[in-house]
C-alpha positions as a printed Julia matrix, in Angstrom:
207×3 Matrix{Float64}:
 -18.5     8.72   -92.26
 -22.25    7.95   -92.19
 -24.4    10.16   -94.24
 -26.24   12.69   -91.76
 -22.21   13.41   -90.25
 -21.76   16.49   -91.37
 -20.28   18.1    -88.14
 -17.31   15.88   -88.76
 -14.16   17.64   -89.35
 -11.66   14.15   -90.29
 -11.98   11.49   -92.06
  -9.42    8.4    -93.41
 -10.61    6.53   -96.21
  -8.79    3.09   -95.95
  -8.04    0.74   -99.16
  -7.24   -2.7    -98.13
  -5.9    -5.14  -100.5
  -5.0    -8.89   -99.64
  -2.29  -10.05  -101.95
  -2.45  -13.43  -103.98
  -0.77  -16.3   -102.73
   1.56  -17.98  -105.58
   0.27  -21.96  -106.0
   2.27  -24.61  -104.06
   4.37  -21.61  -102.43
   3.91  -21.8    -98.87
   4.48  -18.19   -98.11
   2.97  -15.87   -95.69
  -0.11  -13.94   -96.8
   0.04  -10.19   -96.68
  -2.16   -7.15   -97.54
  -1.33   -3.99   -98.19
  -3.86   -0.87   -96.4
  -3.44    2.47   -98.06
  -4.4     4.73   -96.07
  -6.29    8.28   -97.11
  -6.4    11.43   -94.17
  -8.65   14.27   -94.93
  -9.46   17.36   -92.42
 -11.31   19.91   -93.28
  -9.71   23.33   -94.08
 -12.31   25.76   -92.82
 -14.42   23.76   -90.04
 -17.22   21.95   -90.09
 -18.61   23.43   -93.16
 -15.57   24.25   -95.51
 -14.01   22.02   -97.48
 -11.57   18.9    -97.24
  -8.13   18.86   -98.03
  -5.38   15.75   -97.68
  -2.91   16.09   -95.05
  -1.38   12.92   -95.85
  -1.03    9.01   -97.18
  -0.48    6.27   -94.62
   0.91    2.7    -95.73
   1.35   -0.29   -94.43
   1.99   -3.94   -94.83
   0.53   -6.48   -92.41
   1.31  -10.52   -91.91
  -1.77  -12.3    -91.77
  -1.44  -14.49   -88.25
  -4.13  -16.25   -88.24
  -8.26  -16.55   -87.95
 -10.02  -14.27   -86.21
 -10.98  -15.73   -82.97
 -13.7   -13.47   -81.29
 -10.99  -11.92   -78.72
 -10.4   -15.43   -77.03
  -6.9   -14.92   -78.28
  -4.27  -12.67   -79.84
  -4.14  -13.53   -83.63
  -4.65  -11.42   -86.98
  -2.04   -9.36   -88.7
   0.7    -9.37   -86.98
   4.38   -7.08   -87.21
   7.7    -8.46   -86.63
   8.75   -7.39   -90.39
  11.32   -5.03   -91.68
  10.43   -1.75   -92.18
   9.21   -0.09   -95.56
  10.18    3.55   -95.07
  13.06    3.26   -96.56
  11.95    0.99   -99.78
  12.11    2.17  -102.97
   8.54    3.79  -104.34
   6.43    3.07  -107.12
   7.87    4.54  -110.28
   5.37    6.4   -112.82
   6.78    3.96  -115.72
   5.44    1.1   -114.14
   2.05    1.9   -114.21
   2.46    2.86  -117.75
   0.64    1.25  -120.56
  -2.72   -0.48  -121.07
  -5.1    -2.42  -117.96
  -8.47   -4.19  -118.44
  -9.98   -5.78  -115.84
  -8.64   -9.73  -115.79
 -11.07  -12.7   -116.74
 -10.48  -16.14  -115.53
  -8.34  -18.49  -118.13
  -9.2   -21.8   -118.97
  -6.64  -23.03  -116.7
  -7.96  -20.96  -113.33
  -5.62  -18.09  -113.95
  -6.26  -15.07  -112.73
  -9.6   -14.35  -111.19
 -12.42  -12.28  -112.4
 -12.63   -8.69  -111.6
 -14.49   -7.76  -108.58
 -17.06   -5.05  -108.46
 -18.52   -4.06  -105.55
 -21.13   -1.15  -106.53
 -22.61    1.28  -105.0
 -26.01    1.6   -106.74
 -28.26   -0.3   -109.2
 -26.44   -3.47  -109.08
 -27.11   -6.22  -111.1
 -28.12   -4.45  -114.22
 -26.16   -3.8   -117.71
 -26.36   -0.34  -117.21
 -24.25   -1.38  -113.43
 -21.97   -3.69  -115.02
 -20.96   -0.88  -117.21
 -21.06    2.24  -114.45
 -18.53   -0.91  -112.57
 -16.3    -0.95  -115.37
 -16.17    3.56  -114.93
 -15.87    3.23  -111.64
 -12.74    1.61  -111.01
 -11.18    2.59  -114.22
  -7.68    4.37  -112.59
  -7.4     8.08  -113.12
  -3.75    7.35  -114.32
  -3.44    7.54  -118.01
  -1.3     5.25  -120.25
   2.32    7.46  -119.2
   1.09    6.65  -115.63
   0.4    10.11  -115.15
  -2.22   11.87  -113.6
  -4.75   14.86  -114.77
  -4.25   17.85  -113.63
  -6.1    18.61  -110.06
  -5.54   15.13  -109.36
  -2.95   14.55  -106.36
  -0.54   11.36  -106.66
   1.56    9.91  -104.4
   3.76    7.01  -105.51
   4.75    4.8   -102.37
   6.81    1.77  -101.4
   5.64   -1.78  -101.63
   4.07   -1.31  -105.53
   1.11    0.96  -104.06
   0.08    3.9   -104.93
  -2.26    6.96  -104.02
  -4.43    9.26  -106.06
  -6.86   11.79  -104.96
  -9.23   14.16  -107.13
 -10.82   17.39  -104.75
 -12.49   20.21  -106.29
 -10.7    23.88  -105.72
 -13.36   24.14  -103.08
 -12.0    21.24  -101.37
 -14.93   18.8   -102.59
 -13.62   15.33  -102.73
 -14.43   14.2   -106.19
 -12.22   11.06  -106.45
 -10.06    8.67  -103.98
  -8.4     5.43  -105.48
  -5.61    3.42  -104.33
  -3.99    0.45  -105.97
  -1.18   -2.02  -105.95
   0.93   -3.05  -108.57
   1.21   -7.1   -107.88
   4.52   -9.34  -108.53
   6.34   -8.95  -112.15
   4.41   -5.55  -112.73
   1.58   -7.64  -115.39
  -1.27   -6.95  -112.96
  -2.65   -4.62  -110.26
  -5.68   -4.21  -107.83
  -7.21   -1.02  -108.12
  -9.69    1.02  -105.41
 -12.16    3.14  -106.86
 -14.59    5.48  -105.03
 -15.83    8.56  -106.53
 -18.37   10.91  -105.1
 -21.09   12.96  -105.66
 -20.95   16.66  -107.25
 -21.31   18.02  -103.38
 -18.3    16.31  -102.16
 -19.63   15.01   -99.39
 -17.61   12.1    -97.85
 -20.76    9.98   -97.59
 -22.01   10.68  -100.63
 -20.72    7.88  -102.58
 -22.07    7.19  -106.28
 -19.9     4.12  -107.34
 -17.29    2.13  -105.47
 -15.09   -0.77  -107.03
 -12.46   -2.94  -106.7
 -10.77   -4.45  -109.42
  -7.92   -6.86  -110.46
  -6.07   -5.92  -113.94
  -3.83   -6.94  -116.27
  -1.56   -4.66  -118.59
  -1.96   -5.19  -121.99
């Protein structure tokens, strides 16, 4: 929501992650939307809670094409209801963010900030920021609400007992289990939706 919105009584906070393409494969590309829904418990001015966790997996069809033509993400796959979900023991253990090898492997993190990019004191706030809430057992603290879903992906959502948000992050847990993308946004001690201190997104690798 944009910051002023404070009438607004739901809100979905949507993680998108496009999933890396294996060299000389020639397989479809795919990304992965996790899907956050909020409402607010008490009206306009109480608090939020989560009514639920929306996932899905989309086909990309082709470039986008300014309407003159149907193309995108497109359906016509199998369904992922009925997929086994994350389990907690695979997101066990110990991520840093990746850095490129000397043979183009995998990419650099990538922070996108909210704030005083392009300092030290950034860099560092980036590495907080999308640090996962999940501790080495793949557990959560408590307060913290987890969802472990199909497809490698996973939810986890951090609101005050007032129902301020605090914390949303999403991530998926790539192919082979030895790296993830991870969605980061935490939020200012008000808990209001648009008040966003740091946002990141970041490839890593378990140790």
């Amino acid at each position: 929501p944009a910051a002023g919105d404070e009438h607004c009584t739901q809100v979905q906070l949507e993680h998108c992650f496009v999933l890396p393409q294996q060299q000389q494969q020639q397989q479809p590309r795919f990304r992965v939307k996790v899907v956050q829904n909020f409402k607010r418990a008490w009206g306009a001015a109480g608090g939020w809670r989560l009514t639920g966790v929306d996932l899905h997996r989309e086909k990309y069809d082709g470039p986008y094409t300014g309407k003159r033509d149907l193309a995108g993400c497109g359906g016509g796959q199998t369904g992922i209801a009925q997929q086994q979900p994350l389990q907690q023991q695979q997101l066990a253990g110990n991520w840093t963010a990746a850095t490129a090898g000397p043979d183009a492997g995998p990419q650099p993190s990538q922070l996108l900030l909210v704030g005083a990019v392009g300092t030290s004191a950034a860099a560092a706030a980036g590495a907080a920021a999308v640090a996962s809430c999940l501790d080495a057992s793949g557990a959560a603290a408590e307060g913290v609400t987890v969802a472990l879903l199909p497809l490698g992906a996973w939810s986890a959502v951090e609101l005050s007992a007032e129902g301020r948000l605090r914390r949303a992050e999403a991530g998926v847990l790539l192919e082979g289990g030895g790296g993830r993308l991870v969605s980061v946004r935490r939020y200012s001690e008000g808990g209001d939706m648009a008040g966003v201190v740091e946002a990141g997104l970041a490839l890593q690798c378990k140790q």
